[in-house]
Short mmCIF file of C-alpha atoms in Angstrom, two decimals:
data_model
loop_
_atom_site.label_atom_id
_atom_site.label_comp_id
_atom_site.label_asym_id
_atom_site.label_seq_id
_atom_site.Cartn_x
_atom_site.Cartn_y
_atom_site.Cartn_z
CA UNK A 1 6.59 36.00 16.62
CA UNK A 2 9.30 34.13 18.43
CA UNK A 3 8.76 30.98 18.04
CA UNK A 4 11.17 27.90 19.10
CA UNK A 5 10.92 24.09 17.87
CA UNK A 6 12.21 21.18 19.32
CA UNK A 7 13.53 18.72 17.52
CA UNK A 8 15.28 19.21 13.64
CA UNK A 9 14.08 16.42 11.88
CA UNK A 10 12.12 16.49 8.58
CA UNK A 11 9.47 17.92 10.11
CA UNK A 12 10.78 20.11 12.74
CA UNK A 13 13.50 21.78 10.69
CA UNK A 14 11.02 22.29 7.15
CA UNK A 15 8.23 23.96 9.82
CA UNK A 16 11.32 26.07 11.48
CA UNK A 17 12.56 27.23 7.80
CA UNK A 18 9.28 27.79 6.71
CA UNK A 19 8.03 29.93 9.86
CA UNK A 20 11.55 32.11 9.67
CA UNK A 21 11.40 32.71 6.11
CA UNK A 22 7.47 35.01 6.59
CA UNK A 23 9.45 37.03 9.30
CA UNK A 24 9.55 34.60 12.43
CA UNK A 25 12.18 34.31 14.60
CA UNK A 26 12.50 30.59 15.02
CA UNK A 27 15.34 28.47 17.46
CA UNK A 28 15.55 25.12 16.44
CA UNK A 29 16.56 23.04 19.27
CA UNK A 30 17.76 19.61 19.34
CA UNK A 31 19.79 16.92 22.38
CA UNK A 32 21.94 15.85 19.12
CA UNK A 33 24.63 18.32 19.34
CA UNK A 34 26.60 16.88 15.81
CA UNK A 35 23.47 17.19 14.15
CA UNK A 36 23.60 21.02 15.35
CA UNK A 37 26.74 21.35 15.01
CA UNK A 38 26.04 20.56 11.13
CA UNK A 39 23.17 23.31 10.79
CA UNK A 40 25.33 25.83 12.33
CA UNK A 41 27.76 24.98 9.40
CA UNK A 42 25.26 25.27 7.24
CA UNK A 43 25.09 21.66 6.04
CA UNK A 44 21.25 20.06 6.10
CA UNK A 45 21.40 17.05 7.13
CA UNK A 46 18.11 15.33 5.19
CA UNK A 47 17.68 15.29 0.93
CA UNK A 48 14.71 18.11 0.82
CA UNK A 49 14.54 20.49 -2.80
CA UNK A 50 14.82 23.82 -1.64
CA UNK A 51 15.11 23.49 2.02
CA UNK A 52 19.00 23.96 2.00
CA UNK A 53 18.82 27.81 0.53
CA UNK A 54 15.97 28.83 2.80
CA UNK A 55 17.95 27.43 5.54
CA UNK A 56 20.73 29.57 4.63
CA UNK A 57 19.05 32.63 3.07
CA UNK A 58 16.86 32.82 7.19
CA UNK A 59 20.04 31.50 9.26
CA UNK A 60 21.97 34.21 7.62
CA UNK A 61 19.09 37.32 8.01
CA UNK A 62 19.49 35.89 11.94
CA UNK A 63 15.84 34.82 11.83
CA UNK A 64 17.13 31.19 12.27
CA UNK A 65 19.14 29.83 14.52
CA UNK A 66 20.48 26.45 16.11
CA UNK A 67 20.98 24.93 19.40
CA UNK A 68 21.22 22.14 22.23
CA UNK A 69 19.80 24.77 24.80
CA UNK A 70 16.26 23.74 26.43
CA UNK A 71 16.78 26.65 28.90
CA UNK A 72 17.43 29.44 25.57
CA UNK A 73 14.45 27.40 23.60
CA UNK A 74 11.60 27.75 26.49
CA UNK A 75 13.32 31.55 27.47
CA UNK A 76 13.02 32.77 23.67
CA UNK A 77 9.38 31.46 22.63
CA UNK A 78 5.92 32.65 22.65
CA UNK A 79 5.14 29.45 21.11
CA UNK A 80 6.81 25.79 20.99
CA UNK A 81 6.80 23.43 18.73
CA UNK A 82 7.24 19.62 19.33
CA UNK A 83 8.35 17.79 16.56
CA UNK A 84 10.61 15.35 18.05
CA UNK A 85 10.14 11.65 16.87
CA UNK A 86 7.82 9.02 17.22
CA UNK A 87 9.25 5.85 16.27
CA UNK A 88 6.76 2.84 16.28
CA UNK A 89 7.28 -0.05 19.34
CA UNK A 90 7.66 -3.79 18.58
CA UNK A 91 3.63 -4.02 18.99
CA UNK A 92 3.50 -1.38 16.46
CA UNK A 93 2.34 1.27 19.23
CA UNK A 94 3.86 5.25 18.71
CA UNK A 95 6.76 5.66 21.33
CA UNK A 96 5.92 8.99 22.75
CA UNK A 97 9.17 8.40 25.11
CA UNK A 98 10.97 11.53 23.12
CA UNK A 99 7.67 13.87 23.00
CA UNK A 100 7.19 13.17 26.72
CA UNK A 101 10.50 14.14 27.70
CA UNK A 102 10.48 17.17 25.86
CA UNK A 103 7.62 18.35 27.90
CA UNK A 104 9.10 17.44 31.12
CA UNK A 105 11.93 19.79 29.76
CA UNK A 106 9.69 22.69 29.13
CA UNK A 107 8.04 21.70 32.63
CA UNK A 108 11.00 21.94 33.98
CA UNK A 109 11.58 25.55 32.88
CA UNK A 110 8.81 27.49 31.84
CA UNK A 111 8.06 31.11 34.03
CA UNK A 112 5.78 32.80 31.23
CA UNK A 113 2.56 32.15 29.53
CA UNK A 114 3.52 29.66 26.27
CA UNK A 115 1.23 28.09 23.78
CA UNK A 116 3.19 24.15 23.12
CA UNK A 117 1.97 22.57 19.79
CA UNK A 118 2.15 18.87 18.91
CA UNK A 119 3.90 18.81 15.75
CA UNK A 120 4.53 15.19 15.49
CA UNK A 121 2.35 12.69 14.66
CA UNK A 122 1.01 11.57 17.73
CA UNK A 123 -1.89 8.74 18.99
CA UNK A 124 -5.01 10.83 20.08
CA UNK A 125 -4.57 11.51 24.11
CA UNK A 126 -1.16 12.62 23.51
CA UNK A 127 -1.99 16.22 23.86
CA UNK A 128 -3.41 15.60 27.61
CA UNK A 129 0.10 13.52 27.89
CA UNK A 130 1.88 16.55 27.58
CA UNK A 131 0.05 18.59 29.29
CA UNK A 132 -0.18 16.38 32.32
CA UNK A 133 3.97 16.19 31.96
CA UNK A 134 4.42 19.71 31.69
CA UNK A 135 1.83 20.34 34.78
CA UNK A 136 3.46 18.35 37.13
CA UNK A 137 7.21 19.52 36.58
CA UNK A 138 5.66 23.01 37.04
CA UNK A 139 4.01 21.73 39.95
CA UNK A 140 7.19 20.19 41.67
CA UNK A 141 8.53 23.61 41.12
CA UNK A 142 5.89 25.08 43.35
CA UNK A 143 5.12 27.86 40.58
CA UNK A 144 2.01 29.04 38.76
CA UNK A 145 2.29 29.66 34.89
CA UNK A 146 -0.49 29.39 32.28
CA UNK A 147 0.79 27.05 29.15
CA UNK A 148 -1.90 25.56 26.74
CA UNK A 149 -1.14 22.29 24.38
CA UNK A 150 -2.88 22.81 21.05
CA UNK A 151 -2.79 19.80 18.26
CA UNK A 152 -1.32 21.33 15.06
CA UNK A 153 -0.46 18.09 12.81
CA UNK A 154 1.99 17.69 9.62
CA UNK A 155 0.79 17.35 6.21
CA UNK A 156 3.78 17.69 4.40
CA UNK A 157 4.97 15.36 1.97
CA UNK A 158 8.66 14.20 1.08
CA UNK A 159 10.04 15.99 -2.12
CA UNK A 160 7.45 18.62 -1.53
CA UNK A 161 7.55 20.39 1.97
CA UNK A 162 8.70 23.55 1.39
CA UNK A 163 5.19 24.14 -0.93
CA UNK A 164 3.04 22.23 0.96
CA UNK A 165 4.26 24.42 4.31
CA UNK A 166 4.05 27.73 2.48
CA UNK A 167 0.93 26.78 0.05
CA UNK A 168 -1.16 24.44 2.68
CA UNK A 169 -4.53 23.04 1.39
CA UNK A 170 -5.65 23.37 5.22
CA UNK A 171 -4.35 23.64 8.54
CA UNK A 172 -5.91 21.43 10.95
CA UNK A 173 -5.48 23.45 14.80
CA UNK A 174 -6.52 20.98 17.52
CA UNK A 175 -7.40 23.34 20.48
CA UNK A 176 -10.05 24.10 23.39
CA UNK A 177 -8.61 27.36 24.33
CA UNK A 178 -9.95 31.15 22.64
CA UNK A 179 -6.25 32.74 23.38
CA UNK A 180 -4.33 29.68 21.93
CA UNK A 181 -6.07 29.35 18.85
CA UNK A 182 -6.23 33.08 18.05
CA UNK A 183 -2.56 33.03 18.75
CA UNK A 184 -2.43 29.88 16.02
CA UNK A 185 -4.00 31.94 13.54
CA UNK A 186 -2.18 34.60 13.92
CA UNK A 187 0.94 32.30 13.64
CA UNK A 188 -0.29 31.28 10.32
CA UNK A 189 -2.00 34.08 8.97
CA UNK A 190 0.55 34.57 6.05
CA UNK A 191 0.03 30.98 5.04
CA UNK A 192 -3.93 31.42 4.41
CA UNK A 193 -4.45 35.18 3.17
CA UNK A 194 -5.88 34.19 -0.36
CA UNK A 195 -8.50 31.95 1.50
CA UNK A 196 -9.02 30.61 4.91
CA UNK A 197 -7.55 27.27 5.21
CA UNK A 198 -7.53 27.19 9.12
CA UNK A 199 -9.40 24.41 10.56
CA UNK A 200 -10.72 24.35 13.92
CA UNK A 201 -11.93 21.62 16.24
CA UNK A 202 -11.11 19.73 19.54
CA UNK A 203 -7.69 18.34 19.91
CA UNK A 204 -8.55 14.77 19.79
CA UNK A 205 -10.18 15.16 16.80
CA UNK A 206 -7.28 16.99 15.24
CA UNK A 207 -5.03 14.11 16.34
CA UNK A 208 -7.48 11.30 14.68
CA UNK A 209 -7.55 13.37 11.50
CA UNK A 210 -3.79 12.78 10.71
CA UNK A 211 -4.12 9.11 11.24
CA UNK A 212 -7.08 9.20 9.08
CA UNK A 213 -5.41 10.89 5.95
CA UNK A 214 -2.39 8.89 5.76
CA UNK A 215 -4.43 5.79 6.55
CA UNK A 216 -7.23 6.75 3.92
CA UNK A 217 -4.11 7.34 1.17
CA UNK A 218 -2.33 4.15 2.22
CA UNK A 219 -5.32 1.91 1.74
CA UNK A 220 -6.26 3.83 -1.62
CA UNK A 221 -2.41 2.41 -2.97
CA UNK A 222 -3.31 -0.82 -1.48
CA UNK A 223 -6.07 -1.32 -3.48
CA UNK A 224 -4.83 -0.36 -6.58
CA UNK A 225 -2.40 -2.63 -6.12
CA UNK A 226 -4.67 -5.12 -5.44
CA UNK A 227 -6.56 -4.41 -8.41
CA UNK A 228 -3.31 -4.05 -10.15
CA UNK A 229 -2.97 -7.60 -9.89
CA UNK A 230 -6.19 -8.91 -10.42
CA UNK A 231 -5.92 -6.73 -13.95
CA UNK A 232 -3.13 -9.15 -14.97
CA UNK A 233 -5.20 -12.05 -13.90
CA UNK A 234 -7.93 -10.32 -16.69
CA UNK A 235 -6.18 -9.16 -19.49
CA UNK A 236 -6.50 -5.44 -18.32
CA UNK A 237 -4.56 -2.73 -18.04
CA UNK A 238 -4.51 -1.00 -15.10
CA UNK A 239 -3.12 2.24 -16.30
CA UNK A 240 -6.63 2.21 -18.15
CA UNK A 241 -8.40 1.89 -15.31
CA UNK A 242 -6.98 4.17 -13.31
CA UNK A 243 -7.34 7.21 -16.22
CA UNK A 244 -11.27 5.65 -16.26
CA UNK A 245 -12.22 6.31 -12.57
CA UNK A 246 -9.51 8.52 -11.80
CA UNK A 247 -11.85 11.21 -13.99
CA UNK A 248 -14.46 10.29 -11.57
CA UNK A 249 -14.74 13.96 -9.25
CA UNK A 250 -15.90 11.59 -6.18
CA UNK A 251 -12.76 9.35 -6.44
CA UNK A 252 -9.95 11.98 -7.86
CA UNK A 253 -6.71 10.71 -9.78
CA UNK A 254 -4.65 11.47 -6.60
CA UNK A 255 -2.95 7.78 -5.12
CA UNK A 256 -4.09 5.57 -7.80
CA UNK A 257 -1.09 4.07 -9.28
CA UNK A 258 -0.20 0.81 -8.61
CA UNK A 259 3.39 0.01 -8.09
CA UNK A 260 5.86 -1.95 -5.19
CA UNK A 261 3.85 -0.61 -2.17
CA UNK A 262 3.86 2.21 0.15
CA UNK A 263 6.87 2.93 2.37
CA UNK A 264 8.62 5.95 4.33
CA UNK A 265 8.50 7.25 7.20
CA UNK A 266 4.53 8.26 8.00
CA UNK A 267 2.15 5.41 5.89
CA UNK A 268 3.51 2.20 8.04
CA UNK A 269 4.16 3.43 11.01
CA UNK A 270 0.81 5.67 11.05
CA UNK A 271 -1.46 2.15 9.55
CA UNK A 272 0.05 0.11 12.72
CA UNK A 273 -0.57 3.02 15.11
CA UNK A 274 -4.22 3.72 14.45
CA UNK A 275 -4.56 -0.46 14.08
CA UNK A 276 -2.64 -0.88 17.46
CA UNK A 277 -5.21 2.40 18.97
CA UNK A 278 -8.13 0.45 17.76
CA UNK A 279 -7.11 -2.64 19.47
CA UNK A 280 -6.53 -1.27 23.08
CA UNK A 281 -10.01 -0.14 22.45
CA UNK A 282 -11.00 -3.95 21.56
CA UNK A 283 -12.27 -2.43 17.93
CA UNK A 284 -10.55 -3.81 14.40
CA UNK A 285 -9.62 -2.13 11.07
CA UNK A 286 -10.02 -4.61 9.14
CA UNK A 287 -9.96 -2.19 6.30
CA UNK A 288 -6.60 -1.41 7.75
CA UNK A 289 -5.28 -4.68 8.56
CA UNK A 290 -6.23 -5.79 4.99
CA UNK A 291 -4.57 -2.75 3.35
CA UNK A 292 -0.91 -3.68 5.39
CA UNK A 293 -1.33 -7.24 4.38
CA UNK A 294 -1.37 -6.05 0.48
CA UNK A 295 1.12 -3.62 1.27
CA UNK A 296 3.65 -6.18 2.49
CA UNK A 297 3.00 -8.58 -0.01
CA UNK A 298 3.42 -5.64 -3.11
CA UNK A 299 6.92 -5.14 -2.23
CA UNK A 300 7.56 -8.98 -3.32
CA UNK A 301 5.93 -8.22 -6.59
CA UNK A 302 8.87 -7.28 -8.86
CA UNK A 303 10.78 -10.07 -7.38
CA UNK A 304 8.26 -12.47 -8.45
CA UNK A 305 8.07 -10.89 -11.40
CA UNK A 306 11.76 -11.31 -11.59
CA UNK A 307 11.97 -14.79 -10.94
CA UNK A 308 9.17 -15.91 -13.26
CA UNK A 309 11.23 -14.28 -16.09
CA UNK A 310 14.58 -16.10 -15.34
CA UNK A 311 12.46 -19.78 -14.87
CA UNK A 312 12.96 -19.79 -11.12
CA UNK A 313 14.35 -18.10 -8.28
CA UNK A 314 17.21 -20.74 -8.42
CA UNK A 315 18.40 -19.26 -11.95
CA UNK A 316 19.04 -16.16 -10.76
CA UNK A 317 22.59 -16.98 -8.80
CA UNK A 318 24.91 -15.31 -10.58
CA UNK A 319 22.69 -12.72 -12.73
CA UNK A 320 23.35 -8.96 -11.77
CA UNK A 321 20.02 -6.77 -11.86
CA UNK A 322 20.11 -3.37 -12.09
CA UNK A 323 18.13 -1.18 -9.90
CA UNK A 324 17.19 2.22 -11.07
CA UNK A 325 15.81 3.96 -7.63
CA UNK A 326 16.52 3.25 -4.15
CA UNK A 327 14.27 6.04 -2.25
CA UNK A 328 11.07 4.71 -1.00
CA UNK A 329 9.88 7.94 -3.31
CA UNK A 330 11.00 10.07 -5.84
CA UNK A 331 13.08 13.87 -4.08
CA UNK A 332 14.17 12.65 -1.05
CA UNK A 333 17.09 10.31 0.46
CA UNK A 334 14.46 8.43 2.98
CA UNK A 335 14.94 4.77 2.92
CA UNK A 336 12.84 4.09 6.19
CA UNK A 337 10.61 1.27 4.61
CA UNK A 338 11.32 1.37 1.08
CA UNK A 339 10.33 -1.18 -1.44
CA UNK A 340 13.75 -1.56 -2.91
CA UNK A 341 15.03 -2.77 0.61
CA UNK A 342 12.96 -5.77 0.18
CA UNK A 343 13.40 -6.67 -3.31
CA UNK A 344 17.25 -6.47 -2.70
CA UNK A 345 17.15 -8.48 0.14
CA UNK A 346 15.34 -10.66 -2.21
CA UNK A 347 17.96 -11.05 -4.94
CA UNK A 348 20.69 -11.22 -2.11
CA UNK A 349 19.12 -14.60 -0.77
CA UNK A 350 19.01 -15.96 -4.33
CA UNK A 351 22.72 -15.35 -4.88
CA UNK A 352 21.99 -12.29 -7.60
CA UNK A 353 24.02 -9.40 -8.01
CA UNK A 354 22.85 -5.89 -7.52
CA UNK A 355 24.19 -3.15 -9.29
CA UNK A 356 21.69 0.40 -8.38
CA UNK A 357 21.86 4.13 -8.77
CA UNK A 358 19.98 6.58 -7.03
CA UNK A 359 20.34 10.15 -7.79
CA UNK A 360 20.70 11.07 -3.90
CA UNK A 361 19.83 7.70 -1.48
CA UNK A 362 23.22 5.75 -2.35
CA UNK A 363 24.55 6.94 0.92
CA UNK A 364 22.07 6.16 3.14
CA UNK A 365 21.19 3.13 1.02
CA UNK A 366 24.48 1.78 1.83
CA UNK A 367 24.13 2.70 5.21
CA UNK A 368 20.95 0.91 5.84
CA UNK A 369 21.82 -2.12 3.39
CA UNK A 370 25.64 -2.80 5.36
CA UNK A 371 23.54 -2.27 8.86
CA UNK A 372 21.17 -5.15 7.47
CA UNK A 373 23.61 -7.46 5.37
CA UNK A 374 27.03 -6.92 6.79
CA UNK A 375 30.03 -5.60 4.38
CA UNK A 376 30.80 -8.88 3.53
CA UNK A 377 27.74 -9.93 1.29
CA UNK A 378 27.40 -5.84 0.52
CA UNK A 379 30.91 -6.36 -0.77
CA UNK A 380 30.04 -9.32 -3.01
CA UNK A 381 26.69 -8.48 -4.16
CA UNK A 382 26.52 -4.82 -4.27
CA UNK A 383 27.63 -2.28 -6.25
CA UNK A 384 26.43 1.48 -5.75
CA UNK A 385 26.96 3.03 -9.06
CA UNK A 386 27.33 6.79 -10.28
CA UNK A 387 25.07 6.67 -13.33
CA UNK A 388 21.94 5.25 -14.53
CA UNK A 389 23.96 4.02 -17.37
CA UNK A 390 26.83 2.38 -15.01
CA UNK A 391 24.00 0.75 -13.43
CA UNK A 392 23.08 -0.81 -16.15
CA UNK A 393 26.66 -1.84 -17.86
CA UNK A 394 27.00 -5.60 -17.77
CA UNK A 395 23.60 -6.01 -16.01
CA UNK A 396 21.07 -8.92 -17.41
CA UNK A 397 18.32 -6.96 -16.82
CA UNK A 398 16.71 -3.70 -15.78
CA UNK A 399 14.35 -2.94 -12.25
CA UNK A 400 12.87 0.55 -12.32
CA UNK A 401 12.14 0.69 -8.40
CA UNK A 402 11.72 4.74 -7.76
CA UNK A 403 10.72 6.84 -10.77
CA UNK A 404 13.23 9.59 -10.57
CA UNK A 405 12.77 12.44 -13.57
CA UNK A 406 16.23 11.42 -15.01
CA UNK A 407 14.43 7.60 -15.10
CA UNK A 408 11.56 8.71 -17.52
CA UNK A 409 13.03 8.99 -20.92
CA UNK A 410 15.99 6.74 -20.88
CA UNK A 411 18.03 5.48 -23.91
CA UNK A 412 16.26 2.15 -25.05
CA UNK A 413 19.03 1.29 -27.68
CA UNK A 414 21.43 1.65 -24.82
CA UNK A 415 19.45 -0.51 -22.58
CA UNK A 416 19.09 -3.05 -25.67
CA UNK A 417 22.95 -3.48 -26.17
CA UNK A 418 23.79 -3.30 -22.54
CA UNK A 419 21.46 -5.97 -20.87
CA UNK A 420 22.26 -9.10 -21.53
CA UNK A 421 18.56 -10.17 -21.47
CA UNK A 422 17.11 -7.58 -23.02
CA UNK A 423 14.12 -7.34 -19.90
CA UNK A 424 12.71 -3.94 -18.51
CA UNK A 425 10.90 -4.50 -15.60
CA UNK A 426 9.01 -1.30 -14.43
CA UNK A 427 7.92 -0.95 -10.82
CA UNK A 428 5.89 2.27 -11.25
CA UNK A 429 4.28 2.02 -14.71
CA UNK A 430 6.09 4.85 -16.48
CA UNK A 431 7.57 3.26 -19.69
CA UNK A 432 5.21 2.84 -22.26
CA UNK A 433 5.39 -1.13 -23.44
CA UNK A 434 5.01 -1.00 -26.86
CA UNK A 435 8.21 1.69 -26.91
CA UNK A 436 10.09 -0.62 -24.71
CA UNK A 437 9.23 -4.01 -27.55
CA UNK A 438 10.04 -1.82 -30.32
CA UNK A 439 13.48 -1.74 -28.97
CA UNK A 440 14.07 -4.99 -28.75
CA UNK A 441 13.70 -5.42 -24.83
CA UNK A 442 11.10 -7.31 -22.92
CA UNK A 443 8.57 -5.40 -20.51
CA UNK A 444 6.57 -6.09 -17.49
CA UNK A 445 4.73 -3.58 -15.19
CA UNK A 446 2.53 -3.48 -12.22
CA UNK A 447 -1.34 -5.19 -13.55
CA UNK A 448 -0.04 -3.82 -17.44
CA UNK A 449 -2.22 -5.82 -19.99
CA UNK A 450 0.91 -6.11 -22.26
CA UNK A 451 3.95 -7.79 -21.47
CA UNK A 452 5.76 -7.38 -24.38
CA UNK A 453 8.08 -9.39 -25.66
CA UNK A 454 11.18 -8.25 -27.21
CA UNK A 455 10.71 -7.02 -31.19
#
């Protein structure tokens, strides 16, 4: 099938790889002509395992190509793909300003039947946006086509696209029209052919039901972390508790662990969009509203944490910390929302050093962090490090933020002779405490019923 997608962000260039590599031919299209520029090169722009050899492996079988070309995009496809961006407004509201002009494009130059499928994550009514753009370019045009918009959300998470694309759990198709959705399943009939993971229904409901899973697993981390906290407040360990009703087959052990909060790009912006949808239609989540507040105030945790150790925030001037992790997650370079943002910005205000390693998210770390801080205070307080063990040299103590694989088995008698407080402080709960005391260094986790204090 030829099949063309607009936009090559994470989503739109994983779906393109993943569609040319079962025998598609895709054109990825995109206004930002260095960002082309780089995938005709053959350089991938975003941190993704495996997405840079099936990018390669399809581009060079010439079932994948590149371009800046609306006119070759809407000439080639059967079937387009939005999957432009849909960055959240001050009042927390989706833009839809990039979707909307995309379909104005393909208004502008459609002349054959074509299927257009909402990729991104959109508010529900966005399909009959489209549609309603598309239908009047064609109409100032004076033509008659048939085009159908059909919801097809995202579901893929960072780290693991390429298997959630080619080994989906389901496939939510939002779509009134018989032709269109045969023409979807078709489309992703080698994605389903052990079982059928194709599901139907109307396209506002397929819209709602992306909103609902991310919001569902954001407020399921909320309130672990909420719980997290409260299991300090007890004496318990919430590693316990989470192994206790995480065995539970109505609850699952999927998005219990506590840690610094939620952050990327889908959980925040997708909580404020569905809050912001509910109020223009005078209805609250408090659920929701509740699970942003603990969100917000989780990413202060370790800081707290931090401070409490040292005997005030105002003892921390002149400290260095080291920061293992800077990704909001572990496998990709995305630092849109990430805890570690605000704990640095944290330590920054209370004169502390920062010395952090991240296996890939250094770059854009320092991108985001000189954007936010200016080169001056980067300059003075920040040091981007090759090594877990560089971070660490000369540091008074130890932050796990992100837990990396290289993170999870680290040298403790190295830690123990290198920081010059001997404190562990683990953001994610995957050091066990009593290891970390028989070393000789200190411990605290997230709602962990023993800190332990160096042997």
């Amino acid at each position: 099938m030829k099949i063309s997608v607009i936009g090559t962000g994470y989503v739109g260039l994983v779906s393109g790889a993943c569609f040319a590599d079962v025998g598609n031919h895709v054109l990825c299209v995109d206004i930002n002509a260095s960002k082309i520029a780089m995938l005709n090169d053959g350089i991938i722009p975003i941190h993704e395992p495996g997405l840079d050899s099936m990018v390669t492996s399809n581009a060079a079988a010439g079932r994948l190509r590149f371009s800046t070309s609306y006119d070759d995009a809407v000439a080639h496809a059967e079937v387009i793909f939005l999957a432009v961006g849909t960055p959240p407004d001050e009042d927390g509201s989706a833009d839809l300003t990039h979707i909307l002009e995309a379909a104005r494009n393909i208004g502008q130059r459609i002349v054959k039947p074509v299927v257009i499928v909402d990729k991104s994550t959109v508010p529900v009514g966005t399909a009959e946006l489209v549609r309603q753009a598309i239908a009047g370019e064609v109409d100032k045009r004076g033509v008659q086509v048939a085009f159908n918009v059909v919801s097809n959300p995202e579901f893929l998470k960072e780290g693991a696209a390429i298997g959630d694309f080619m080994r989906p759990d389901r496939i939510v198709v939002g779509s009134d029209d018989q032709e269109a959705t045969a023409l979807m399943r078709q489309l992703y009939g080698p994605f389903s052919r052990n079982h059928e993971k194709l599901v139907v229904m109307d396209v506002r409901s397929a819209e709602l039901t992306k909103y609902a899973a991310n919001a569902m697993l954001a407020t399921r981390i909320s309130f672990m972390n909420e719980l997290a906290n409260l299991a300090e407040l007890l004496g318990a360990d919430i590693e316990a508790v989470r192994q206790g009703i995480g065995m539970d087959p109505r609850i699952g052990s999927q998005f219990l662990y506590a840690g610094m909060g939620y952050g990327g790009s889908c959980f925040p912006k997708d909580v404020k969009a569905l809050i912001k949808t509910a109020g223009d239609h005078d209805q609250r989540l408090h659920i929701l509203e509740a699970t942003e507040r603990v969100n917000d105030l989780q990413k202060n945790v370790l800081y707290r944490k931090v401070c409490r150790f040292f005997g005030g925030a105002e003892n921390l001037r002149g400290k260095t910390i080291a920061l293992w992790g800077l990704s909001f997650k572990p496998n990709t370079d995305d630092m849109r929302e990430a805890p570690s943002l605000v704990l640095i910005r944290a330590l920054f205000e209370a004169g502390c050093k920062v010395a952090a390693y991240d296996p890939v998210a250094s770059k854009e770390a320092q991108r985001v962090l000189l954007a936010e801080h200016g080169e001056r205070a980067c300059g003075e307080l920040l040091s981007l490090v090759n090594s877990a063990e560089d971070a660490v040299r000369g540091a008074d103590a130890l932050v796990l933020v992100t837990e990396w694989k290289e993170f999870r088995s680290p040298d403790w008698r190295f830690l123990a002779e290198n920081l010059s407080a001997r404190a562990v402080f683990d953001g994610r709960n995957i050091y066990d405490p009593l290891t970390v005391a028989g070393a000789g260094l200190a411990y605290e986790g997230i709602g962990r019923a023993v800190k332990a204090e160096a042997a």
